[in-house]
mmCIF file of C-alpha atoms in Angstrom:
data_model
loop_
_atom_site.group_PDB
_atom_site.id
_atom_site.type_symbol
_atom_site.label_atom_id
_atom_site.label_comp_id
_atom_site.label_asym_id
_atom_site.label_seq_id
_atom_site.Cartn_x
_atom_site.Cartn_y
_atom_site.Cartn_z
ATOM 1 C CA UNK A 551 -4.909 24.497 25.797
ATOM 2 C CA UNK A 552 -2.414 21.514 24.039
ATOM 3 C CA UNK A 553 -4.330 18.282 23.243
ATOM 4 C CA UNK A 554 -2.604 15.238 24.947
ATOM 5 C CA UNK A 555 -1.686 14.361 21.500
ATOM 6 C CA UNK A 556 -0.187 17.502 20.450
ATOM 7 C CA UNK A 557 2.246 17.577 23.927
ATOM 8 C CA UNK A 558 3.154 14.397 22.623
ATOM 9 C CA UNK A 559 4.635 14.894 19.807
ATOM 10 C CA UNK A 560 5.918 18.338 20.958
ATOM 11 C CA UNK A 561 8.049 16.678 23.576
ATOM 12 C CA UNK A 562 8.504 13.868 20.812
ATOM 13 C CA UNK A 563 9.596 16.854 18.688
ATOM 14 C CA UNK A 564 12.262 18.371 20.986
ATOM 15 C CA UNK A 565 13.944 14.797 21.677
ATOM 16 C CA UNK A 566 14.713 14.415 18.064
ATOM 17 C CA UNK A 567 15.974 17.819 17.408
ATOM 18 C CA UNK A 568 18.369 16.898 20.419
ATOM 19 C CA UNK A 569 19.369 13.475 18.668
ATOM 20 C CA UNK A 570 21.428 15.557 16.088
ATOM 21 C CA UNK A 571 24.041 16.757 18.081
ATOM 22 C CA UNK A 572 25.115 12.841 18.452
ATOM 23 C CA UNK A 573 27.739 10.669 16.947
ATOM 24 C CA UNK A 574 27.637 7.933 15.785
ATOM 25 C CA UNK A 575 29.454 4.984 17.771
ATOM 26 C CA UNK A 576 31.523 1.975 16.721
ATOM 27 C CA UNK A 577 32.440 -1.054 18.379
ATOM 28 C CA UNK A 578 34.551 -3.505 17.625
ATOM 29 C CA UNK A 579 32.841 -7.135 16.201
ATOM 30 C CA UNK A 580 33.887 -10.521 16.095
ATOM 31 C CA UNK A 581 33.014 -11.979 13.274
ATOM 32 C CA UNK A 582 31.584 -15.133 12.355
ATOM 33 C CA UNK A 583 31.370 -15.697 8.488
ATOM 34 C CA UNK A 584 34.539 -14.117 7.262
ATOM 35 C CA UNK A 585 35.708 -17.306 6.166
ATOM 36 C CA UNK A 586 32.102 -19.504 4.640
ATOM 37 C CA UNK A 587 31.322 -19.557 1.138
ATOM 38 C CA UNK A 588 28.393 -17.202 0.890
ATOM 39 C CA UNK A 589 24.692 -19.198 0.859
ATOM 40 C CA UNK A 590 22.579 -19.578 -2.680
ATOM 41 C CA UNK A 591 19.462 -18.649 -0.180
ATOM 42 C CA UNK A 592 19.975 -15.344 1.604
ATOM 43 C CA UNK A 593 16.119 -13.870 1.978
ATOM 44 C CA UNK A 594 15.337 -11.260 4.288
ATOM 45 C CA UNK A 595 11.936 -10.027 6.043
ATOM 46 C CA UNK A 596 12.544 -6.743 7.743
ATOM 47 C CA UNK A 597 9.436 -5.107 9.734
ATOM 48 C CA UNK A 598 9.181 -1.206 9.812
ATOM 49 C CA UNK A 599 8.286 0.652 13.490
ATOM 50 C CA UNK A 600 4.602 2.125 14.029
ATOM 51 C CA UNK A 601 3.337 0.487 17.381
ATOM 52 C CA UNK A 602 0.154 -1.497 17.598
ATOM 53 C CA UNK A 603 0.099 -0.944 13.347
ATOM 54 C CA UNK A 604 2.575 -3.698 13.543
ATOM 55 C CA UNK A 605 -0.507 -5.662 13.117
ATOM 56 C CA UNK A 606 -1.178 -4.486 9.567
ATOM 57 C CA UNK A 607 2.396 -5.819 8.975
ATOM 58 C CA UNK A 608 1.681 -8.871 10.784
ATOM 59 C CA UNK A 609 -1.468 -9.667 8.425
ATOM 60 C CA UNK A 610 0.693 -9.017 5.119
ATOM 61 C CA UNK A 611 3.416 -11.745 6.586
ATOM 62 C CA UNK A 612 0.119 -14.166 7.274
ATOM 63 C CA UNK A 613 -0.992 -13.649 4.035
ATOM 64 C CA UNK A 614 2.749 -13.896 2.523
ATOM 65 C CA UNK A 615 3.248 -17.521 4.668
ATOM 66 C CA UNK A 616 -1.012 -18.867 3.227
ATOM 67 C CA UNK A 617 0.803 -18.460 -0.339
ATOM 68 C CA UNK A 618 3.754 -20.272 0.595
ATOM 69 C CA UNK A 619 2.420 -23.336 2.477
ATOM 70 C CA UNK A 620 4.165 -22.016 5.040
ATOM 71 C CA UNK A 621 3.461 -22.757 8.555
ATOM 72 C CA UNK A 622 5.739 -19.414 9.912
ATOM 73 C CA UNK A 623 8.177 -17.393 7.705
ATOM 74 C CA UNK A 624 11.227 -18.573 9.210
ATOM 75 C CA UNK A 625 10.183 -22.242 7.115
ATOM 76 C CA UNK A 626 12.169 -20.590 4.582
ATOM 77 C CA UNK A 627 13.766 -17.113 5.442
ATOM 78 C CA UNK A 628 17.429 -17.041 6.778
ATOM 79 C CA UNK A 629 17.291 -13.772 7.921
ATOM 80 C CA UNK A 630 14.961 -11.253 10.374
ATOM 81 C CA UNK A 631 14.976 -7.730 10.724
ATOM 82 C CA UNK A 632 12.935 -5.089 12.931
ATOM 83 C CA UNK A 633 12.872 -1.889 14.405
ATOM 84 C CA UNK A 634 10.912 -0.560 17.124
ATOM 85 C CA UNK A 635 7.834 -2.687 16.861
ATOM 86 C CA UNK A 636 8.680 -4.586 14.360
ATOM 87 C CA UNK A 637 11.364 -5.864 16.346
ATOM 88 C CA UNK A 638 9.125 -7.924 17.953
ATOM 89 C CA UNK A 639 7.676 -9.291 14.520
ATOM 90 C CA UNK A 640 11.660 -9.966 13.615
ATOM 91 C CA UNK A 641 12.378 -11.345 16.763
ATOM 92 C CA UNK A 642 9.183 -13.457 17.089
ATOM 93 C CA UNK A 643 9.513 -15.012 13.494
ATOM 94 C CA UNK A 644 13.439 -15.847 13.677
ATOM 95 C CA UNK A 645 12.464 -17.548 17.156
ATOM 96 C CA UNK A 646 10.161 -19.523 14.651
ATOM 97 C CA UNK A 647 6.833 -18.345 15.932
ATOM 98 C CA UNK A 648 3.991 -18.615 13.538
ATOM 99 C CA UNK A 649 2.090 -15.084 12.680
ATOM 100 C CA UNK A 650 -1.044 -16.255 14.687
ATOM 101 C CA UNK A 651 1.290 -16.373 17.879
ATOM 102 C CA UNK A 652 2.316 -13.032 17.337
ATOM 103 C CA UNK A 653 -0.723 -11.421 16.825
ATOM 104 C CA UNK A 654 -1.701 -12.983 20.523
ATOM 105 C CA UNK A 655 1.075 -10.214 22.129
ATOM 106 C CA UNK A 656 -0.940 -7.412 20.064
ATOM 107 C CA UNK A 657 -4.100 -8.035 20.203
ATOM 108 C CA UNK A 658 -4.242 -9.836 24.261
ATOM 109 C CA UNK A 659 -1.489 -7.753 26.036
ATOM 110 C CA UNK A 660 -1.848 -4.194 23.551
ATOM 111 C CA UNK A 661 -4.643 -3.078 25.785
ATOM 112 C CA UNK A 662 -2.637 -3.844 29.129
ATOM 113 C CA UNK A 663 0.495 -2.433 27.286
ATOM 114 C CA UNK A 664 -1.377 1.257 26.165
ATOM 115 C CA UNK A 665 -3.323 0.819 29.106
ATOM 116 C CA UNK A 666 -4.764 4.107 29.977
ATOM 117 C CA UNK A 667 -4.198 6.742 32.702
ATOM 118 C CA UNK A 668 -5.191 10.085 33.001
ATOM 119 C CA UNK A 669 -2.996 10.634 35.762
ATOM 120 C CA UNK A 670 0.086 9.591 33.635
ATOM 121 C CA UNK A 671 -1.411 11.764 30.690
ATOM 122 C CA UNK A 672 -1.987 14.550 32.753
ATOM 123 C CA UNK A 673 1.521 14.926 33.869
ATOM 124 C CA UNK A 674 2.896 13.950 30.608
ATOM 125 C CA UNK A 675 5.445 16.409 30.562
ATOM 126 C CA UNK A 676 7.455 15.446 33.465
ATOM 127 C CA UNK A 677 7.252 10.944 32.775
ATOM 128 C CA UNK A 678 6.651 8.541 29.817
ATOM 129 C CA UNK A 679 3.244 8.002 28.966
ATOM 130 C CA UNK A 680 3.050 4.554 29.671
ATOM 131 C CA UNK A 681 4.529 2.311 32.649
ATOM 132 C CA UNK A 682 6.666 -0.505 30.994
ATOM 133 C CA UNK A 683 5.629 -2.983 33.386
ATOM 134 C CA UNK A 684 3.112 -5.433 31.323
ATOM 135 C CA UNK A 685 5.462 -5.070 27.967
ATOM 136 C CA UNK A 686 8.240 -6.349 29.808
ATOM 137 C CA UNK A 687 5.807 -9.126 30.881
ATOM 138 C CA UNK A 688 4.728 -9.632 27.802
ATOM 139 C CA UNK A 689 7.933 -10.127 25.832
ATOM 140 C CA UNK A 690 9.075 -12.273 29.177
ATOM 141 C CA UNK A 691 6.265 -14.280 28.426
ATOM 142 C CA UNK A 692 6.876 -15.397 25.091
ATOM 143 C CA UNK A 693 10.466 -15.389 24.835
ATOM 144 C CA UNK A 694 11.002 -17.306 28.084
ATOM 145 C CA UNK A 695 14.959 -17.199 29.239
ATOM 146 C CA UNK A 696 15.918 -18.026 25.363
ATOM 147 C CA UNK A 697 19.248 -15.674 24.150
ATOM 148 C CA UNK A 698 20.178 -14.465 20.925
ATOM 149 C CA UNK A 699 22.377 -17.539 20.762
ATOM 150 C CA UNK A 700 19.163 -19.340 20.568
ATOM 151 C CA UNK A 701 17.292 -18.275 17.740
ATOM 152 C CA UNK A 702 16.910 -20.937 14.831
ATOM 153 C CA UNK A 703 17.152 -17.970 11.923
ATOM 154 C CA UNK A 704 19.414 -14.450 12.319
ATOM 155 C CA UNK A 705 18.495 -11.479 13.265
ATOM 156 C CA UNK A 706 19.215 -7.912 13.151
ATOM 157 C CA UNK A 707 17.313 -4.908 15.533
ATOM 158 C CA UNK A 708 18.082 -1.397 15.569
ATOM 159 C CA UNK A 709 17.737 0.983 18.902
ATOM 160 C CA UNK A 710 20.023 3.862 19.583
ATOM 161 C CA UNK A 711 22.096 5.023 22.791
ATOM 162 C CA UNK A 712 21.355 8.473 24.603
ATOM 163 C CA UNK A 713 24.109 8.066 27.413
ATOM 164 C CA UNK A 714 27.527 7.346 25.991
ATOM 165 C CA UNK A 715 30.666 6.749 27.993
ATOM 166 C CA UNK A 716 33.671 8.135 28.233
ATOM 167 C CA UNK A 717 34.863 6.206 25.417
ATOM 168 C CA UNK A 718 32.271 5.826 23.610
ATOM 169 C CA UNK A 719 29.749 8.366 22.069
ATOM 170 C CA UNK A 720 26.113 8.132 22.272
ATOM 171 C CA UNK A 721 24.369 6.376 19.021
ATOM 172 C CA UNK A 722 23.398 3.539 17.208
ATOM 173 C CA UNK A 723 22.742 0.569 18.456
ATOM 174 C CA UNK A 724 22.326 -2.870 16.279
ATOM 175 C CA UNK A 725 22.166 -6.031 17.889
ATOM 176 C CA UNK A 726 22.993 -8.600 15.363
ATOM 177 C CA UNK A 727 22.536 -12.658 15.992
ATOM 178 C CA UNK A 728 25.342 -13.578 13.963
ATOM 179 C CA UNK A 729 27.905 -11.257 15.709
ATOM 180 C CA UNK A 730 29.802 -13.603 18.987
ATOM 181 C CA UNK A 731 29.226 -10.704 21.385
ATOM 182 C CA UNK A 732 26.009 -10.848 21.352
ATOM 183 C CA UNK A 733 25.043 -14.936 21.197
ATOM 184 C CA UNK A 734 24.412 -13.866 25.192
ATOM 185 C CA UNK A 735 21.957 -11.257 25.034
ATOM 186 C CA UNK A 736 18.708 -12.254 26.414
ATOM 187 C CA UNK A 737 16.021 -12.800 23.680
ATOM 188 C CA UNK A 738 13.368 -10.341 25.423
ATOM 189 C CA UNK A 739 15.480 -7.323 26.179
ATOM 190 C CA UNK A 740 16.522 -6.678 22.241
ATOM 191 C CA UNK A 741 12.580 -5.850 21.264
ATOM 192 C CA UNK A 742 12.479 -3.897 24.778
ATOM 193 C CA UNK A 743 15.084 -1.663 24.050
ATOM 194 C CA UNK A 744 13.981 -1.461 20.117
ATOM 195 C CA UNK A 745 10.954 -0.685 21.490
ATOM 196 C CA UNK A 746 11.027 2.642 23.883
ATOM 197 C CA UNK A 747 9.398 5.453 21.911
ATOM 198 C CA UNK A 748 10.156 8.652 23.546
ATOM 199 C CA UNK A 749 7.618 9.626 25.656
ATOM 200 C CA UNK A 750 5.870 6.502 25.265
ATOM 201 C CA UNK A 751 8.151 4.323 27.654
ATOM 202 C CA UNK A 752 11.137 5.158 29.438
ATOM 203 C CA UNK A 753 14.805 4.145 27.924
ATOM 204 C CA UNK A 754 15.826 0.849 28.746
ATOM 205 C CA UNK A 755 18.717 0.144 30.949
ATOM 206 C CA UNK A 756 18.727 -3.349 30.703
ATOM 207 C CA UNK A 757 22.474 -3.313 29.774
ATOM 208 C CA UNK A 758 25.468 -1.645 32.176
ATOM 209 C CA UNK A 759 26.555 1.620 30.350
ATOM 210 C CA UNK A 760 23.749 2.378 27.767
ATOM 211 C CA UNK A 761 20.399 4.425 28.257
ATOM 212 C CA UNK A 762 18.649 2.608 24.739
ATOM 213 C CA UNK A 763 15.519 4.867 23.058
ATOM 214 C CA UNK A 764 13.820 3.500 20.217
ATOM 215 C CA UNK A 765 14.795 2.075 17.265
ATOM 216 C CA UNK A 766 12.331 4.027 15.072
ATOM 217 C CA UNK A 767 13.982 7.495 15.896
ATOM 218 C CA UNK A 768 17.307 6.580 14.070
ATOM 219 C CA UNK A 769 15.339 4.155 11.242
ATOM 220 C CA UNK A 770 12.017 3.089 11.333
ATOM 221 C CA UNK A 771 12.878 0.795 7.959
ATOM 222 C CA UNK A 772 15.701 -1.537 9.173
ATOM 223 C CA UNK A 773 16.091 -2.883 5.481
ATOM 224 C CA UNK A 774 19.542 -0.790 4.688
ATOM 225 C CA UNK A 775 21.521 -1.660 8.100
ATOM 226 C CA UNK A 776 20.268 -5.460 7.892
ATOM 227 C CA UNK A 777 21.777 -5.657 4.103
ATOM 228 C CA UNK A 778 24.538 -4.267 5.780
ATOM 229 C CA UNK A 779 25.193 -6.038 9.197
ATOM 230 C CA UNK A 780 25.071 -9.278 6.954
ATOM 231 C CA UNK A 781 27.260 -7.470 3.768
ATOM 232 C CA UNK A 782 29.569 -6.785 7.175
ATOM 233 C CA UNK A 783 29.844 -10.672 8.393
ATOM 234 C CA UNK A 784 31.603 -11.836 4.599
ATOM 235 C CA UNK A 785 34.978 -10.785 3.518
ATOM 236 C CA UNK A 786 35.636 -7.914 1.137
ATOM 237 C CA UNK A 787 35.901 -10.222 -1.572
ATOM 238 C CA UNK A 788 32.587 -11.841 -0.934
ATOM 239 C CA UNK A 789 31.097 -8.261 -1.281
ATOM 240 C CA UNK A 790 29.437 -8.638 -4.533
ATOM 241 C CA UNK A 791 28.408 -12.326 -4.452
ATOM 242 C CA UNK A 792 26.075 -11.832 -0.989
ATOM 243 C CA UNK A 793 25.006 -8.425 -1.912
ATOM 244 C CA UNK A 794 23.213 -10.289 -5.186
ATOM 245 C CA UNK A 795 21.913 -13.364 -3.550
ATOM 246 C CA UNK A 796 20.224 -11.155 -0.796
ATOM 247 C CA UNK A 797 16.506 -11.251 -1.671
ATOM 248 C CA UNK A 798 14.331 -8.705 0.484
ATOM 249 C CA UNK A 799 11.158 -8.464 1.588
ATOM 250 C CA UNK A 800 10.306 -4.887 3.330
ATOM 251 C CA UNK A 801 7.270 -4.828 5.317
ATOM 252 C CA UNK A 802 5.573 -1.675 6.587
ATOM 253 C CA UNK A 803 3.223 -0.334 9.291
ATOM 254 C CA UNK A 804 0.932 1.411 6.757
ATOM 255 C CA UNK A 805 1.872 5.415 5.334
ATOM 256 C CA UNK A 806 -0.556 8.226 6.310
ATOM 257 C CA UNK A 807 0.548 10.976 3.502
ATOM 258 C CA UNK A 808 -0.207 14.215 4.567
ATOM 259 C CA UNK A 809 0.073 17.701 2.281
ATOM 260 C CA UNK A 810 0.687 21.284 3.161
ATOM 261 C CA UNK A 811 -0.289 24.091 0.971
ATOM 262 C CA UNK A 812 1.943 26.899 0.787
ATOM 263 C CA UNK A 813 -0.657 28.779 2.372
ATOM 264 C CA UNK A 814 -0.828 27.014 5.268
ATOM 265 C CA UNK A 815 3.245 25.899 6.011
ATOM 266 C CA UNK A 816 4.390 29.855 4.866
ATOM 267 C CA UNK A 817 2.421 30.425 8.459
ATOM 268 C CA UNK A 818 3.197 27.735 10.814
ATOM 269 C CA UNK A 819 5.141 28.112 14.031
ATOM 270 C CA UNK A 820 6.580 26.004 16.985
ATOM 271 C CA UNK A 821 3.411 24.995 17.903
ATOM 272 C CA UNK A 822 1.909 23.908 14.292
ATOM 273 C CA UNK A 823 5.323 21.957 13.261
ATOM 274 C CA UNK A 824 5.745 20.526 16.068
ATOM 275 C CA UNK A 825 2.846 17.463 15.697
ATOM 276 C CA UNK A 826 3.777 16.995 12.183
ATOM 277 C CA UNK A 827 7.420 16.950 11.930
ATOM 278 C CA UNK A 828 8.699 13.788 13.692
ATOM 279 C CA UNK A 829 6.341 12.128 11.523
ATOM 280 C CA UNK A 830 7.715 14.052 8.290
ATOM 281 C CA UNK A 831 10.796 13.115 9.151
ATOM 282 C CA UNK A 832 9.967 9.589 9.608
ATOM 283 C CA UNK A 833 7.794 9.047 6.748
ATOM 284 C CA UNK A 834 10.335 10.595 4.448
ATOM 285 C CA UNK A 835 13.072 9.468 4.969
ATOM 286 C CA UNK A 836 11.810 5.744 4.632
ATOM 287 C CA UNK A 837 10.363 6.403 1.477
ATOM 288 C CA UNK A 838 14.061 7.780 0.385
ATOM 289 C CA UNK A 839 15.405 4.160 1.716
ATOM 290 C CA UNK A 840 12.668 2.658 -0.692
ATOM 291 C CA UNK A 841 13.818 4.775 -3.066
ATOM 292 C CA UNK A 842 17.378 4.204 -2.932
ATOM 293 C CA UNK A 843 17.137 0.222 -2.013
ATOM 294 C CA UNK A 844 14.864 0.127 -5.639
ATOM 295 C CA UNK A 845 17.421 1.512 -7.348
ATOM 296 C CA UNK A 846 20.515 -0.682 -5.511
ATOM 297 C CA UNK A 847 19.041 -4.482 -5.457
ATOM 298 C CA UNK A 848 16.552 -3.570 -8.424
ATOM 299 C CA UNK A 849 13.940 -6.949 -8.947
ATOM 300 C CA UNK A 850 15.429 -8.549 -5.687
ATOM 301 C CA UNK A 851 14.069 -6.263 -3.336
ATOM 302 C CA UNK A 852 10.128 -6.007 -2.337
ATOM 303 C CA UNK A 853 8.347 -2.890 -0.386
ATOM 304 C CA UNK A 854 4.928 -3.929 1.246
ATOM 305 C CA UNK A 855 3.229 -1.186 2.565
ATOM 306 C CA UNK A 856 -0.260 0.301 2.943
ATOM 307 C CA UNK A 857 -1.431 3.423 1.736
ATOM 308 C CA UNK A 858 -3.798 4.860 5.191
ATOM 309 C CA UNK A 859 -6.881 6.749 4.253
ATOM 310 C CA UNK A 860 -7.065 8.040 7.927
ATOM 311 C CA UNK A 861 -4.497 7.952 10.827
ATOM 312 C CA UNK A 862 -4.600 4.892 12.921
ATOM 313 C CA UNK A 863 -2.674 5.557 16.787
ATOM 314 C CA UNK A 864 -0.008 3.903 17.704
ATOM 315 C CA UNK A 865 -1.084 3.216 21.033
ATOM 316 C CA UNK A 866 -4.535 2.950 19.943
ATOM 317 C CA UNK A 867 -5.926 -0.201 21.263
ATOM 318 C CA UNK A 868 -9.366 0.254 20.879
ATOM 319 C CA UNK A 869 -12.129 -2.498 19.231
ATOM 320 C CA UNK A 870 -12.417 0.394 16.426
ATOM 321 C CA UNK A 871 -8.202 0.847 16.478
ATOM 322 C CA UNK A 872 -8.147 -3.000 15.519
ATOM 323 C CA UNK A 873 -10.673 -3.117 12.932
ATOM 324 C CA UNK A 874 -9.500 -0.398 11.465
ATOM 325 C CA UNK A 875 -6.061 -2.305 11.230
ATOM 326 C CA UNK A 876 -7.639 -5.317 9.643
ATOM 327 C CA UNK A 877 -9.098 -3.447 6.890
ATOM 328 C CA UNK A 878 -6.044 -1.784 5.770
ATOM 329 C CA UNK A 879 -4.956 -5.138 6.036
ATOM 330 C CA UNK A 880 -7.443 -6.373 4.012
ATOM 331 C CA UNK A 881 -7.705 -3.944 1.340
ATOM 332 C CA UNK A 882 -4.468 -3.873 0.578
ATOM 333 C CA UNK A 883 -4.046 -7.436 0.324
ATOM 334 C CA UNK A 884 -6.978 -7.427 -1.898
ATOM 335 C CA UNK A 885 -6.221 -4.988 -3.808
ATOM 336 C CA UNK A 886 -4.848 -5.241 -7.914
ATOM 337 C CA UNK A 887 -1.392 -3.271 -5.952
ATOM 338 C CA UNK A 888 -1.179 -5.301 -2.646
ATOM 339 C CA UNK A 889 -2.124 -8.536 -4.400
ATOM 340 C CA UNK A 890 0.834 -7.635 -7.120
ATOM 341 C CA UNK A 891 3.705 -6.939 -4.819
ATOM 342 C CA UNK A 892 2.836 -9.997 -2.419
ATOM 343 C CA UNK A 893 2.838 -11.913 -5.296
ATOM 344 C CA UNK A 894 6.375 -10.734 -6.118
ATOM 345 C CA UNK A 895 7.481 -10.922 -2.631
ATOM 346 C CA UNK A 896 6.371 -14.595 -2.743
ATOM 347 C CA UNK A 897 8.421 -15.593 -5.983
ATOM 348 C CA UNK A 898 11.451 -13.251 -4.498
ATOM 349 C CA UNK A 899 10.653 -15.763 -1.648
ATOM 350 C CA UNK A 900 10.741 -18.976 -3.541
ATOM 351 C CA UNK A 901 13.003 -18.299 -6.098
ATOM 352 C CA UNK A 902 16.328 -20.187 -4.092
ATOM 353 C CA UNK A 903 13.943 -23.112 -3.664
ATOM 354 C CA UNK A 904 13.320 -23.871 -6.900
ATOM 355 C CA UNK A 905 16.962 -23.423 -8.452
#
């Protein structure tokens, strides 16, 4: 008999394997900075996916903004990017909302968010785990009837398009703040359809055409298409001079490693890959974007994640699922690592101010 959890991430499973028979889609942009001199201070916070862990993330930013003497991060950060959860993070802090605020939508609407149903769990294979009814509240809530135009700092989100159109194939989707097209968009709906984890919530169809799944399935680290929407918004000639005055701050969810002896993968089948490779996938390829981001923007570019000695849900909403967040919160922070790489994230952070 499957585990709720394991027909999760089997259905999970079989929606990404579908994903790769996409293209990707292009649109045409307006855009806005082809002709500015490029900014001394170009800093940007990007926030990885991984559900309610977005509070882990949210505790590093606190932490980063107590070092600063800063009352939010957007006191000194140009630019926001998030995907999948941490689209709310980006969204909240380039709408200049302080880290306390945020944490209010985790930690007061999570548990009506993740609310529970055995009903819903029960027949998980024929709807989305969770009704989307009190997240679209929530978001309503605290981004009012404010539009991308609106925001006081830019952002960039990631989500991805199932449907397609005749002229257009199914894809990627980035909402960026900077781009004309988009100055309309209202504030709430980019989280909600950054946000829509496959068999979590339903797609959003909040916009006439497109059928949006979550962010997280395409990129769960937004860091490489945020250096490149705002690469995208300066002429060709301006490539060089904005690609070195980008300093970036990448903040994660916390990593779960997981092993597999020889033994054990040489006799696995549907059934035993199934729960562990969307999260393979995931894991992996973000620490290749790490990887490759450390080796493009060298010193000017800061990863900030946690290390997980145990796997935390990401609906898990629990007095034990939050506690458990604050400690890896904690520990990392206080740790001779955490404590070294915050530190450089802050000077990254400061650096434009004091030149």
């Amino acid at each position: 008999m499957l585990t709720a959890y394991k027909k999760t991430h089997i259905l999970f499973f079989l929606f990404i394997v579908t994903l790769f028979f996409f293209q990707e889609s292009s649109a045409s942009r307006h855009l806005l900075r082809l002709t500015e001199e490029v900014q001394p201070k170009l800093r940007l916070v990007t926030f990885d996916g991984g559900g309610m862990r977005g509070i882990i993330s949210l505790e590093i930013a606190k932490e980063i903004e107590h070092r600063l003497g800063w009352e939010t991060l957007s006191d000194g950060v140009e630019w926001f990017a998030g995907s999948s959860t941490g689209s709310i993070l980006a969204t909240g802090y380039a709408n200049s909302v302080s880290s306390a605020h945020l944490k209010d939508i985790y930690v007061e609407h999570g548990p009506k968010i993740f609310k529970k149903s055995w009903w819903r769990r029960f027949c998980s294979f024929g709807q989305e785990l969770y009704d989307d009814g009190a997240f679209v509240s929530a978001l309503k809530e605290h981004f009012t009837d404010k539009t991308l135009g609106d925001l006081k700092r830019d952002l960039v989100v990631l989500s991805n398009d199932i449907e397609g159109s005749e002229n257009r194939a199914p894809g990627p989707v980035v909402f960026n703040s900077a781009r004309l097209e988009h100055q309309g968009i209202p504030l709430w709906s980019v989280p909600r359809a950054s946000s829509s984890a496959p068999t979590y919530f339903k797609p959003f169809f909040g916009f006439e055409g497109y059928s949006l799944i979550d962010g997280g399935v395409i990129a769960n680290m937004p860091a490489q298409t945020a250096i490149s929407e705002i690469i995208s918004l300066y002429g060709d000639d301006k490539y060089g001079a904005v690609r070195d005055n980008l300093k970036i701050i990448s903040i994660g969810t916390g990593i779960y490693n997981t092993t597999l002896s020889r033994q054990e993968s040489g006799h696995m089948g549907f059934l035993d890959w199934a729960p562990r490779i969307t999260t393979t996938m995931i894991q992996d390829s973000t620490k290749l974007q790490v990887q490759n981001l450390q080796k493009l923007h060298r010193q000017n570019f800061v990863r900030l994640d946690p290390v997980l000695n145990a796997p935390i849900l990401l609906d898990g909403t629990e007095p034990k699922d939050f506690e458990a967040m604050q400690k890896v919160a904690y520990d990392y922070i206080s740790s001779d690592f955490g404590n070294a790489q915050i530190e450089r994230a802050v000077l990254l952070l400061q650096a434009d101010e004091e030149e």
